[in-house]
Each structure stands twice: as structure tokens, then as C-alpha cells.
Coordinates of C-alpha atoms and ligand atoms in Angstrom, one line a residue:
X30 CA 0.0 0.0 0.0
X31 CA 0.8 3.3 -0.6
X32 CA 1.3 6.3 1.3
X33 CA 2.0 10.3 0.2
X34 CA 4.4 12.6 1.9
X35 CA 4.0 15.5 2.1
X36 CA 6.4 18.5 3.4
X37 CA 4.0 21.8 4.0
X38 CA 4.6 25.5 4.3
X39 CA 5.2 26.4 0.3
X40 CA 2.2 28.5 -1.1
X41 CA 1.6 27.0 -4.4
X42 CA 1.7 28.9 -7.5
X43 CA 0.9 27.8 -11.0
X44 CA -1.7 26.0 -13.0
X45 CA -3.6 22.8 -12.8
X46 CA -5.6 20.9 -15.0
X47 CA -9.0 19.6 -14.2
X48 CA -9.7 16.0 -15.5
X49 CA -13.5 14.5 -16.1
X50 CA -15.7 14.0 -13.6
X51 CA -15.1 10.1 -12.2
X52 CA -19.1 11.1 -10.8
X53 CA -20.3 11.8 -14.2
X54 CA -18.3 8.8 -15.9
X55 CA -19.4 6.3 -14.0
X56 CA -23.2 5.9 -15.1
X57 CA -22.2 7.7 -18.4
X58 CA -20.4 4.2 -18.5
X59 CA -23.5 2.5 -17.6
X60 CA -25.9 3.8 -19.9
X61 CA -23.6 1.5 -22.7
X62 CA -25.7 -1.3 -21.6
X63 CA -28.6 0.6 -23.2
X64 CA -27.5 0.1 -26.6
X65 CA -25.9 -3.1 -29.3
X66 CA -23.9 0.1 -30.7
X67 CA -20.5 1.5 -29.6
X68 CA -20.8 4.4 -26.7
X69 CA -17.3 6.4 -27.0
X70 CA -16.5 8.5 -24.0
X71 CA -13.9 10.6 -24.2
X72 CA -12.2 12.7 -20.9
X73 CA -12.5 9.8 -19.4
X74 CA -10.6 10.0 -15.9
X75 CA -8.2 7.3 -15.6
X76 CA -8.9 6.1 -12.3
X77 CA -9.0 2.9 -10.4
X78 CA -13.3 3.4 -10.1
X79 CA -13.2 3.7 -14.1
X80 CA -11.3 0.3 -14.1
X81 CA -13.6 -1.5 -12.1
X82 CA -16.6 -0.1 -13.9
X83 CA -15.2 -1.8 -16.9
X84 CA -14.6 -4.7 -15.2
X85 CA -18.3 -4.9 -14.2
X86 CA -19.7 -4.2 -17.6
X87 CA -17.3 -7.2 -19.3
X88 CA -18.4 -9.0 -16.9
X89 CA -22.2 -8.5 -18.4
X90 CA -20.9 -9.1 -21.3
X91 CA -19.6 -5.6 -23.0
X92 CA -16.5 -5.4 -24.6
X93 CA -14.7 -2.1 -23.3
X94 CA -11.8 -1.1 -25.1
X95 CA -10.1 1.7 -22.9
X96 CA -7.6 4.0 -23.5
X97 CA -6.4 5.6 -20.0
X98 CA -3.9 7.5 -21.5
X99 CA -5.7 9.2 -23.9
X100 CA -8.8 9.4 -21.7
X101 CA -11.0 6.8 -24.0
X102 CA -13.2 4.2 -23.7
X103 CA -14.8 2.9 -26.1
X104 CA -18.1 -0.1 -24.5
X105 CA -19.8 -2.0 -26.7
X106 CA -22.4 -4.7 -25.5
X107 CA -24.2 -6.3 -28.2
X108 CA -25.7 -8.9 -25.8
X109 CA -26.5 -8.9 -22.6
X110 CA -24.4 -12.3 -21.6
X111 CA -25.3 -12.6 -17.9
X112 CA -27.2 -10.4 -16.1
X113 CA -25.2 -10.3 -13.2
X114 CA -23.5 -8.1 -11.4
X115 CA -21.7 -9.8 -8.5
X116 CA -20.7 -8.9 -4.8
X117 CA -17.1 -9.1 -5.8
X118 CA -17.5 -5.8 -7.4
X119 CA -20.3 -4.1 -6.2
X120 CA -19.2 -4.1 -3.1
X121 CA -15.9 -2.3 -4.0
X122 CA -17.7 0.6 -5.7
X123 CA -21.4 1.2 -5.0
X124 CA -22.3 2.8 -8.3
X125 CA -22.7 -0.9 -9.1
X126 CA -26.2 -0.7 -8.3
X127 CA -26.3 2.2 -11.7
X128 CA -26.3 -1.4 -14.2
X129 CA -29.6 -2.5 -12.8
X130 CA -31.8 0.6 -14.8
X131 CA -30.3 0.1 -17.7
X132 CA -30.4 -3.7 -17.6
X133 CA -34.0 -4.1 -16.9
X134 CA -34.9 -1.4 -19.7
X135 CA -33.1 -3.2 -21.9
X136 CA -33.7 -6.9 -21.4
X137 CA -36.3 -7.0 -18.9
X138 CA -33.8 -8.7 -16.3
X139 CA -30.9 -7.7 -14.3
X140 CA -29.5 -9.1 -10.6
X141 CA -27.3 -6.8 -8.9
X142 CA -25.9 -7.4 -5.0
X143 CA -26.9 -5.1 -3.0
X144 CA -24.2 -3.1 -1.5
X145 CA -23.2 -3.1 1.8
X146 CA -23.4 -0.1 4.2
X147 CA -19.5 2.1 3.7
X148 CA -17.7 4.6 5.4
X149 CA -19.5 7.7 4.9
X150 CA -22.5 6.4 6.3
X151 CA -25.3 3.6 5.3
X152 CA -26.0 4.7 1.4
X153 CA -29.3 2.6 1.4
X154 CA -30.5 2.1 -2.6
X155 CA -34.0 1.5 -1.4
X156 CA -35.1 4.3 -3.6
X157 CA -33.6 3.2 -6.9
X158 CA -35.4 -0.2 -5.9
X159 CA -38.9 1.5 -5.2
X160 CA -38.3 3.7 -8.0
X161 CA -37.7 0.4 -10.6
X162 CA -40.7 -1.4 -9.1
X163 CA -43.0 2.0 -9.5
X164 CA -41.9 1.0 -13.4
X165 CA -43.2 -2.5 -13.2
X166 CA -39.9 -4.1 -12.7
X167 CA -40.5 -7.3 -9.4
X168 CA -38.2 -7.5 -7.1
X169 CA -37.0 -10.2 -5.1
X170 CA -34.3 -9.6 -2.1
X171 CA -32.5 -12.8 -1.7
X172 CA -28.8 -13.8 -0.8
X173 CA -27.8 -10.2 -0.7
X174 CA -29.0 -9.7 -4.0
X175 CA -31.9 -8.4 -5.9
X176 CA -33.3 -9.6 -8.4
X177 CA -35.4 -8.4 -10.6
X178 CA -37.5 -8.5 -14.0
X179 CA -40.0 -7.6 -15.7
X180 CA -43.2 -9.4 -16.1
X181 CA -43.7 -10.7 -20.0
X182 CA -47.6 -9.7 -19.7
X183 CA -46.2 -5.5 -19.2
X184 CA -45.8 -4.3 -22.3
X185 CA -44.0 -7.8 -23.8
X186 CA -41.4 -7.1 -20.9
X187 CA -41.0 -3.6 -21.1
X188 CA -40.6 -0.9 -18.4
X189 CA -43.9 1.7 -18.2
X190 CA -43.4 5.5 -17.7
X191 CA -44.7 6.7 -14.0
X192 CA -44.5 9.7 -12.5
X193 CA -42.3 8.5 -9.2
X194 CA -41.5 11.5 -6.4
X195 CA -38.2 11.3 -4.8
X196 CA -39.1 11.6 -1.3
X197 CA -35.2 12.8 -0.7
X198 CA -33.2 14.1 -3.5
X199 CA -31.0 10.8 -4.9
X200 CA -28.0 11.7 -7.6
X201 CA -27.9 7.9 -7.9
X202 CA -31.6 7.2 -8.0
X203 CA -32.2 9.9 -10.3
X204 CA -29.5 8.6 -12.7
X205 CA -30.7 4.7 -12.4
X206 CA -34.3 5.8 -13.1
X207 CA -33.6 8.4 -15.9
X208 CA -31.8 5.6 -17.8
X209 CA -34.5 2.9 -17.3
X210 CA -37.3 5.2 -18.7
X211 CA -35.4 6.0 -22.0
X212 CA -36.5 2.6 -22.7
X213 CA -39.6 2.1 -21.1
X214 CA -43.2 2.2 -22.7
X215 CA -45.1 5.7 -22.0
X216 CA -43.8 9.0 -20.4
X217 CA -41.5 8.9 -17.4
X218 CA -42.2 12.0 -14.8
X219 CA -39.0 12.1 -12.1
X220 CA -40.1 14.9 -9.1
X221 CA -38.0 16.0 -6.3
X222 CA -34.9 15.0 -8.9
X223 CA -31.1 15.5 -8.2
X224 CA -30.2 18.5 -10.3
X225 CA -26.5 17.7 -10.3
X226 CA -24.1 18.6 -13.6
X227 CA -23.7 14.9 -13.8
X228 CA -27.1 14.0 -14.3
X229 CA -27.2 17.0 -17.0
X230 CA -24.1 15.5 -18.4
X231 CA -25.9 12.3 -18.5
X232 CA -29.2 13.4 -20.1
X233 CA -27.1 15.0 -22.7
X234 CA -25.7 11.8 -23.9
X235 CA -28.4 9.8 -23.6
X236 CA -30.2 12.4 -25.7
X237 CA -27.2 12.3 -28.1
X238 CA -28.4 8.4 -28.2
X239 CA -31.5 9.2 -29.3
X240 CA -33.2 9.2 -25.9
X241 CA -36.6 12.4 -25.3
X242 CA -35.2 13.9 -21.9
X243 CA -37.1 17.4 -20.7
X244 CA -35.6 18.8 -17.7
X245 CA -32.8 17.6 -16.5
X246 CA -31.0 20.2 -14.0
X247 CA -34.1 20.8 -12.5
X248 CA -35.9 19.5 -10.3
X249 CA -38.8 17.4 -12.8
X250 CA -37.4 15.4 -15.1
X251 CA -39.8 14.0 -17.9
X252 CA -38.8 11.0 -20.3
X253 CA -40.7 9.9 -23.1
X254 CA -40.0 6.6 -24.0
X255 CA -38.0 5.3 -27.2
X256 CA -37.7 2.1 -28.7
X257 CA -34.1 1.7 -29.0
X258 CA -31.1 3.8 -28.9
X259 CA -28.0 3.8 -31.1
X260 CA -24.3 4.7 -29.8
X261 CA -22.4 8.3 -29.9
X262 CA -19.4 9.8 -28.7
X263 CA -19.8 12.0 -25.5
X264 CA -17.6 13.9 -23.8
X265 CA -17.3 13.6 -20.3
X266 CA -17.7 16.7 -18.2
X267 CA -14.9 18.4 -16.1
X268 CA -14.8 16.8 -12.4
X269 CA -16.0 19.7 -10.1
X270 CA -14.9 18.5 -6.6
X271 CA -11.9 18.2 -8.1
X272 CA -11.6 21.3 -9.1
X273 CA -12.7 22.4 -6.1
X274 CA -10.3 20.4 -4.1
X275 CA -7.3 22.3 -6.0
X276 CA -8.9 25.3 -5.5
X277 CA -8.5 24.8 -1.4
X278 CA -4.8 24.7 -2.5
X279 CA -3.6 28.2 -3.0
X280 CA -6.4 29.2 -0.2
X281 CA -5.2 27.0 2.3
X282 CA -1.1 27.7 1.6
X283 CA -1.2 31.3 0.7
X284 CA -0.6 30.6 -3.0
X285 CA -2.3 31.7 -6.6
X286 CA -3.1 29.0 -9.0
X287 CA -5.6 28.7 -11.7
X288 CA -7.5 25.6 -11.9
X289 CA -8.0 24.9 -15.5
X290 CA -10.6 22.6 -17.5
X291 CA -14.1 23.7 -15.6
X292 CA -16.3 26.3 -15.6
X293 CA -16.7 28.7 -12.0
X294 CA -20.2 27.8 -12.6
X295 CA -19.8 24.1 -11.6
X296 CA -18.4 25.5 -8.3
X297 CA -19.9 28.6 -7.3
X298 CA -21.4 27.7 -4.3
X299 CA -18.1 26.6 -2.9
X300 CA -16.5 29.9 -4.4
X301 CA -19.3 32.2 -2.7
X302 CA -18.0 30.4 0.7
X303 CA -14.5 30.9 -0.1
X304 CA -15.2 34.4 -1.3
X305 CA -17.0 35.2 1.9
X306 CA -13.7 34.0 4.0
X307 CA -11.7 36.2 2.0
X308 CA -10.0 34.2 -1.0
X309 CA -9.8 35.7 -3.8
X310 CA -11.6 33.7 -6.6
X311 CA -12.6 34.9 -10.4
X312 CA -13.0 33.2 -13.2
X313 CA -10.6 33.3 -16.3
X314 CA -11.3 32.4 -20.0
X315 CA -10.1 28.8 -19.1
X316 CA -11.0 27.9 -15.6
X317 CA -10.9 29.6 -12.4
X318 CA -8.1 31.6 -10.7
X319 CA -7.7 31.5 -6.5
X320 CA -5.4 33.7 -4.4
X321 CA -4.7 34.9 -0.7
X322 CA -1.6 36.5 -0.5
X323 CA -1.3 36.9 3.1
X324 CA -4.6 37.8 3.8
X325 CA -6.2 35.8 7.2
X326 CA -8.7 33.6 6.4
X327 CA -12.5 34.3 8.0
X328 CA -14.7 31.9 9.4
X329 CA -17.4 30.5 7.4
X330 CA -20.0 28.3 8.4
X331 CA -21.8 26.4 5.6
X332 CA -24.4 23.4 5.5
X333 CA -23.9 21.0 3.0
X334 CA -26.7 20.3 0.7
X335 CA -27.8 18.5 -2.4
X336 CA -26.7 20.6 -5.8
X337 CA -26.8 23.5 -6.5
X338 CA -26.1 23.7 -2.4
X339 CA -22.5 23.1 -0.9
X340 CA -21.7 19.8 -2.2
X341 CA -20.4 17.1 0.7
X342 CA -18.4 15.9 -1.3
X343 CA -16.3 19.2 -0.7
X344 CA -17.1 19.2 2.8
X345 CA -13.9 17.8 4.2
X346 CA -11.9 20.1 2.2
X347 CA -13.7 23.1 2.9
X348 CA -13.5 22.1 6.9
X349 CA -9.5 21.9 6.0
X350 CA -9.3 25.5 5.7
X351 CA -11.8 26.5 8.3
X352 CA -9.1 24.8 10.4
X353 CA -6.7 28.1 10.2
X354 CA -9.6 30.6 10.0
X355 CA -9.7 33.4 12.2
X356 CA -12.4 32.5 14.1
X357 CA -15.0 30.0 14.8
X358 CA -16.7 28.3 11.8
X359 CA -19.7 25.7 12.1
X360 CA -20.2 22.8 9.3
X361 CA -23.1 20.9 9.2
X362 CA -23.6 17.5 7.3
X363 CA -27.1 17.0 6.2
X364 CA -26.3 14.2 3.2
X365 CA -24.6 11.4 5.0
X366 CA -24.1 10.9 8.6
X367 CA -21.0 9.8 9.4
X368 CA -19.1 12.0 7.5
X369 CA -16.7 13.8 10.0
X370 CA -14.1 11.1 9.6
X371 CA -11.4 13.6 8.5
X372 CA -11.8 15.7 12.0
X373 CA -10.1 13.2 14.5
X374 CA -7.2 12.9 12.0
X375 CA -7.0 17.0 11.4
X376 CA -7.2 17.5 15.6
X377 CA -3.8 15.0 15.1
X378 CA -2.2 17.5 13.0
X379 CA -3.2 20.5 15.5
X380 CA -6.7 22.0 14.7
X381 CA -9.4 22.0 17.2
X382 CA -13.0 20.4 16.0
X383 CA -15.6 19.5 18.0
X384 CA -17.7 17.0 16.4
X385 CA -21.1 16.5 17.5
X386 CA -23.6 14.1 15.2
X387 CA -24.1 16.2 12.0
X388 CA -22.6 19.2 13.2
X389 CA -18.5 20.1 13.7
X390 CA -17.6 23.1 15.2
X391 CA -13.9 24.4 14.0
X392 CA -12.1 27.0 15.8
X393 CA -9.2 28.2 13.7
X394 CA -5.9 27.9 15.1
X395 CA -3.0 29.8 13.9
X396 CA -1.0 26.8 12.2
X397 CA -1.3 23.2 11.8
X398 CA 1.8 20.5 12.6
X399 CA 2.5 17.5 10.2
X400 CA 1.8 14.2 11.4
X401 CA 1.2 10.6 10.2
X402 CA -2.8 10.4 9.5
X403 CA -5.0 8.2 7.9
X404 CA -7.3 8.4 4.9
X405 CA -10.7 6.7 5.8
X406 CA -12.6 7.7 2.6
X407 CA -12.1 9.6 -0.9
X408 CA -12.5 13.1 0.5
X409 CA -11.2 12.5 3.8
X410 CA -7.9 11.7 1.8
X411 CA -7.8 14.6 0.0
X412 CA -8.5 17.2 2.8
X413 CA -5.6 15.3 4.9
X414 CA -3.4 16.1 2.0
X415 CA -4.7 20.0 1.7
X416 CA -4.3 20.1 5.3
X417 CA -0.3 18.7 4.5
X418 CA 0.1 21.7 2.1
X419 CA -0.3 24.3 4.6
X420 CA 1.3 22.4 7.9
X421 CA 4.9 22.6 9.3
X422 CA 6.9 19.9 8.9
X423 CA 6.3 16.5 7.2
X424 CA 2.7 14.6 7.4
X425 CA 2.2 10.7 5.8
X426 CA -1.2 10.5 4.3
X427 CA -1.6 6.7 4.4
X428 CA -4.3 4.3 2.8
X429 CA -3.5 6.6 -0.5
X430 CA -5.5 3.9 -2.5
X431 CA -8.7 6.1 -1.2
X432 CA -7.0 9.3 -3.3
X433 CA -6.9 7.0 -6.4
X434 CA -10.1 6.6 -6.9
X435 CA -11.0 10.3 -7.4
X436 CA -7.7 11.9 -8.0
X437 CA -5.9 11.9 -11.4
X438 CA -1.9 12.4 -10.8
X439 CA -2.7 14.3 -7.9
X440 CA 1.1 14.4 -6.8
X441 CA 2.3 15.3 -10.5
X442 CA -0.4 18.2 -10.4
X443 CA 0.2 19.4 -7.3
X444 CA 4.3 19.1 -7.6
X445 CA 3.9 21.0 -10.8
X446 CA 2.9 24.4 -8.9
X447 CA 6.0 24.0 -6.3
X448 CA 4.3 21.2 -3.8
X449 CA 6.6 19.1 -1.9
X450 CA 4.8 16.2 -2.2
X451 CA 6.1 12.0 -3.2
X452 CA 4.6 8.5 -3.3
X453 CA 6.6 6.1 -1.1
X454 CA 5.6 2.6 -0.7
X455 CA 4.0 1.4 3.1
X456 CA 4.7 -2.0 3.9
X457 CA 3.4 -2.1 7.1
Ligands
EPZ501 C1 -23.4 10.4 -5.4 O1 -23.6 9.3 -4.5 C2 -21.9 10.5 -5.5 N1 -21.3 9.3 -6.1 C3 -21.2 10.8 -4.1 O2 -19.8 11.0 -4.4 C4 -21.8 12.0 -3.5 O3 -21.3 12.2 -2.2 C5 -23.4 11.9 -3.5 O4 -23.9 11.6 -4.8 C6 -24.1 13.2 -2.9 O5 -23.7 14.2 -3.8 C7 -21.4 9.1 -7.4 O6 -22.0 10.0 -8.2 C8 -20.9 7.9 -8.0 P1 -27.2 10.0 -3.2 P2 -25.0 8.7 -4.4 O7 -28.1 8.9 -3.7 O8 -25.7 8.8 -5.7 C9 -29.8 8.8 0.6 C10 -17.5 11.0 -3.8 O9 -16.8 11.2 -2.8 N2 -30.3 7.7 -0.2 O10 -27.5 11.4 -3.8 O11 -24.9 7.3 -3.8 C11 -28.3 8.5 0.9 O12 -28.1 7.6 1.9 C12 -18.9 10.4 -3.5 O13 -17.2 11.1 -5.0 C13 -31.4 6.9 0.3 O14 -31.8 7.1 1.4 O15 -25.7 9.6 -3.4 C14 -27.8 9.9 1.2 O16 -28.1 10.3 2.5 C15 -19.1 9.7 -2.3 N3 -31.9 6.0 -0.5 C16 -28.7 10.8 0.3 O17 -29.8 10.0 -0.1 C17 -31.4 5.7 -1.8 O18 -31.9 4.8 -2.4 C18 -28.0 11.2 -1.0 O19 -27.4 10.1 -1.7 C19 -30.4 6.5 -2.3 C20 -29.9 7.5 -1.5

């Protein structure tokens, strides 16, 4: 296993790229299963999560010719050769659960474990279930899998259209039932839908594919149903929250770099925060430009909410800079519960959190020490390394393989605007 060293104190300066959003890739990925043709994505992260997504879909049957290099991928699945999309891999990546919409709208079958509980919290999938069955799909929960298909008497085996009401907003459930109703018979009406970039990114390919999407990145999403859909080439969007993570750099070190690739309107609610605690952030023609020369950093409190609300997934990385604000800032969880896992291992490196349920209370203190911490989930990872940037002295982010399913070359990028900052193998 791996572990990153880091040396902190040197205020980055520079420029770094933005790669495609592993979020948006991963059901873009999925909706392949929808069509015999070829679906070519291109800005394709290359990322352990894209690999395993591959994995999952050969093992269904597709043949995925990937090009990580050259951010390709190329899936094919003229047949549907086993419906089945085992523990083994599901439970290493729970966007697993993403083949069983597109697999039921395409051959009236699919059986999908049901993934475990994770780090972050217990991620039940109980709406992408209730959302499938609304469409006439029958479930059966047995041996940690569901399994489920389509009655022959609906439609010949065919999904309908509903109108199905989120009762919480899902970016998953949204994206599983948006690809099942491309196929399904009638008009599909999503309320209360996630209104991320992803699932816009998504419609927009599927419409590329021929699919009748009204809606998406708001909040009803309506689906007329086709009868079959033919490949394209798509390219994927730029990853936000990691473009946001990079953009904590030069705030949290005292730097100036411009994060390249994404548009400030994929992030603004993160730059408003950071804007409001005294960073400098504006946009340039190709990407986003953050500063602070020596300026203090205020306290912000923020509460993280589904899109376009402060995104959890920048949570951790947000509460790294709080931790040398002058002041007292208050973060409040609201999407996952157990999602504080990065304060116990920041309090290591000197800040002071207070962590109670959903809420963590950070008072700034004037400098954080480098230590040996732990990554315990993607963001987590990421915020510990942030936090590295800006400490004195050297701090060992272990568990790294966290990092690599979200972060592209994060220590080339981050070296490349004067980090100090290597890879060293962990035997222990
Ligand atoms: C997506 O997860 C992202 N993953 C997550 O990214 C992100 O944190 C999350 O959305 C929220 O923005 C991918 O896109 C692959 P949800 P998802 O369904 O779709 C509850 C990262 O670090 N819920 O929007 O699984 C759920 O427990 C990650 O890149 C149900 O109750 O998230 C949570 O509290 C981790 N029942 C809330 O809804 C369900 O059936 C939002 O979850 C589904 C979800």
C-alpha cells in the first residue's frame, strides 16, 4: 500500500488541470448497456473506479476497449451475456447498483448485489429499488442480491413510464431511473430530482443516443420513451470536486493558481464560501483563478446540501481551511451521517474540531503541525493532504488507494505548482 508525503509551508503557485468528472463517468459508463452500438466517452478520468466499472460491464458481457492515456473508452455490449453483477464488485464501488436501470430497460432482467453499508454512512438504494418497481420491474431480495425482472404480460417485458417522487433528493436514483425510462413504454415523470451537472451530463448523452429527456438540472425530469437507442461519442464533463479540491490549494497555503478545464459555474457555491472567508476567486477564460496573499482567512459556516447547495463531497476540504480561520466556523452534514471522519485525524495535526452528530464546530488555530494520518474515505484523503500543504513539517497521508479513486496524478499536479509532495511505498 501506498502512502503520500507531504512537506508543508510552500504557497503554491501555478496552474492545474481539471480532469473529467469520475461522478459523471461512471453511469455515463453504464448507460452503454442501453444500446448493441458503440458508446465512446472521451475525458475519461483514468482512475481505479473507471477500471472496475469496466470490469463490471465485461463482466455483463460488453467489450470495453479503454484507452487511460488518452482518456478513452470505447463499451460495446451487443448482448447482454449474464445479467449479473456480483458482490465481488459491487461491493468495492457502489455505483454498481447504476447497471440494474439500464439492464431491466433493456432486457427486462438484471441481478445486482446489494451493496453493503461504507464509510460515509449507510447509502441505502432503497429508492432506486422503489423507484424500478413503480416501473413494473418485481423485485425479489435474496442472498444479498436483488433480483429483478420484468413481467412478460407488461408491455411484452417492457418498463412503463410513471411519475415516481423522490421523497429525498437521490444523484444515484435519479440517474438509475432516468436511464431505465429512455426505454420504457409511455412518459416517465421524475419529481424532487437531483439537479446535479452529472445527471445533465448524462441526459445529454443519452439524448445524443436518441433518448426524449425534458428537464434535467431541475428539479422534474420528464422521459418519453423510445424504442431503442443507437451509440455516440460524449464527452465527459470536467470533475468539479476536483476542481474544487485544488482550488483549497492556493487558499489554504497562501498561493495563486488557476485551476484549469471547468467552468466557476460548476463550483460557485463553494467559491461564494471561499469568497465570503476572503479568497480571492474569479474566473478566467479557461478555468478559475484562487489567491490569498497573506490575507487571514475568515470563518465560514456552511451546511452542506444537495446541488446547487455546498456539495459534501467538498465538505472535508472546505472544513480543512476553516481549520486556520480566524475564528470560529460551524459545518453541518445534512447528506450522510457519518461523515466527519477527517476531523479526528485533522485534531492529530493541531486543529481544534468539535464534532457532535451532523454538526463540527472548528475553531481556527494559527498553524497546523505535520503528522502521520490516515485516509478513511475519498474526501477524507484529500482534505488530509490539503491540510499537509499548509502544515509545518512532514505529514504521511496513508491508505492513498482512497486518493486514487478520485484523484488523477494528484502528486504530479500538485508538484507542478512547487508542492513538496512523493509517493513512497508502506509496507506495514
Ligand atoms: C453520489 O452518490 C456521488 N457518487 C457521491 O460521491 C456524492 O457524495 C453523493 O452523490 C451526494 O452528492 C457518485 O456519483 C458515484 P445520493 P449517491 O443517492 O448517488 C440517501 C464521492 O466522494 N439515499 O445522492 O450514492 C443517501 O443515503 C462520492 O465522490 C437513500 O436514502 O448519493 C444519502 O443520504 C461519495 N436511499 C442521500 O440520499 C437511496 O436509495 C444522497 O445520496 C439513495 C440515497
Amino acid at each position: 500500500m501506498d502512502k503520500i508525503i507531504v512537506t508543508g509551508g510552500t504557497p503554491l503557485h501555478g496552474t492545474i488541470p481539471v480532469s473529467g468528472s469520475k461522478n459523471a463517468c461512471l453511469p455515463l459508463m453504464t448507460a452503454a448497456l442501453l444500446t448493441d452500438q458503440p458508446l465512446t466517452l472521451t475525458n475519461v478520468p483514468n482512475l481505479a473506479d473507471m477500471k472496475t466499472m469496466a470490469a463490471l460491464l465485461e463482466s455483463l458481457g460488453a467489450v470495453v476497449t479503454r484507452e487511460p492515456e488518452a482518456n478513452r473508452a470505447v463499451i460495446r455490449v451487443e448482448r447482454l451475456r449474464s445479467p449479473l453483477a456480483h458482490y465481488d464488485i459491487v461491493r468495492k464501488m457502489r455505483a454498481s447498483i447504476l447497471v440494474l436501470g439500464p439492464m431491466l430497460a433493456r432486457d427486462g432482467a438484471g441481478t445486482v448485489s446489494l451493496p453493503g453499508g461504507c464509510a460515509i454512512g449507510a447509502r441505502p438504494v432503497d429508492l432506486h429499488l422503489k423507484g424500478l418497481e413503480a416501473m413494473g420491474a418485481v423485485l425479489d431480495l435474496r442472498d444479498g442480491y436483488v433480483h429483478a425482472s420484468v413481467p412478460r404480460s407488461l408491455h411484452g417485458g417492457r418498463l412503463r413510464g410513471v411519475s415516481f417522487r423522490f421523497p429525498v433528493v437521490s444523484v444515484g436514483a435519479t440517474e438509475n431511473l432516468m436511464m431505465a425510462a429512455t426505454l420504457a413504454k409511455g412518459t416517465t415523470r421524475l419529481v424532487n430530482a437531483a439537479r446535479e451537472p452529472e445527471i445533465v451530463d448524462l441526459a445529454d448523452c443519452l439524448t445524443a443516443m436518441g433518448a426524449q429527456i425534458e428537464g434535467a438540472g431541475t428539479s422534474t425530469i420528464e422521459i418519453e420513451g423510445v424504442d431503442a437507442l443507437s451509440g455516440t461519442d460524449h464527452a465527459v464533463i470536467a470533475d468539479r470536486i476536483e476542481m474544487g479540491s485544488f482550488m483549497i490549494a492556493p487558499a489554504i497555503t497562501g498561493g495563486d493558481v488557476t485551476v484549469t478545464g471547468g467552468r466557476l459555474s460548476l463550483v460557485d457555491t463553494l467559491a461564494e464560501a471561499m469568497q465570503a472567508a476572503g479568497i480571492s476567486v474569479e474566473e478566467t477564460p479557461d478555468g478559475v483563478r484562487v489567491s490569498r496573499a497573506n490575507g487571514s482567512i475568515k470563518p465560514v459556516s456552511f451546511t452542506t446540501e444537495p446541488f446547487p447547495g455546498f456539495a459534501t463531497d467538498l465538505q472535508a476540504q472546505m472544513m480543512a481551511l476553516m481549520t486556520l480561520a480566524d475564528g470560529v466556523s460551524v459545518i453541518d452534514e445534512k447528506i450522510f451521517e457519518n461523515r466527519f471522519m477527517h476531523a479526528p485525524e485533522l485534531t492529530r495535526m493541531g486543529a481544534n474540531i468539535a464534532v457532535d452528530g451532523g454538526r463540527a464546530t472548528v475553531t481556527g488555530v494559527s498553524g497546523l503541525r505535520g503528522a502521520p494520518v490516515m485516509a478513511t474515505d475519498l474526501r477524507a484523503s484529500i482534505s488530509l493532504l490539503l491540510a499537509g500543504l499548509a502544515a509545518e513539517g512532514e505529514t504521511s497521508v496513508s491508505r492513498v488507494y482512497h486518493l486514487d479513486r478520485g484523484y488523477e496524478r494528484v502528486e504530479e499536479k500538485l508538484r507542478a505548482c512547487g508542492a513538496r509532495i512523493e509517493r513512497v511505498r508502506d509496507d506495514e
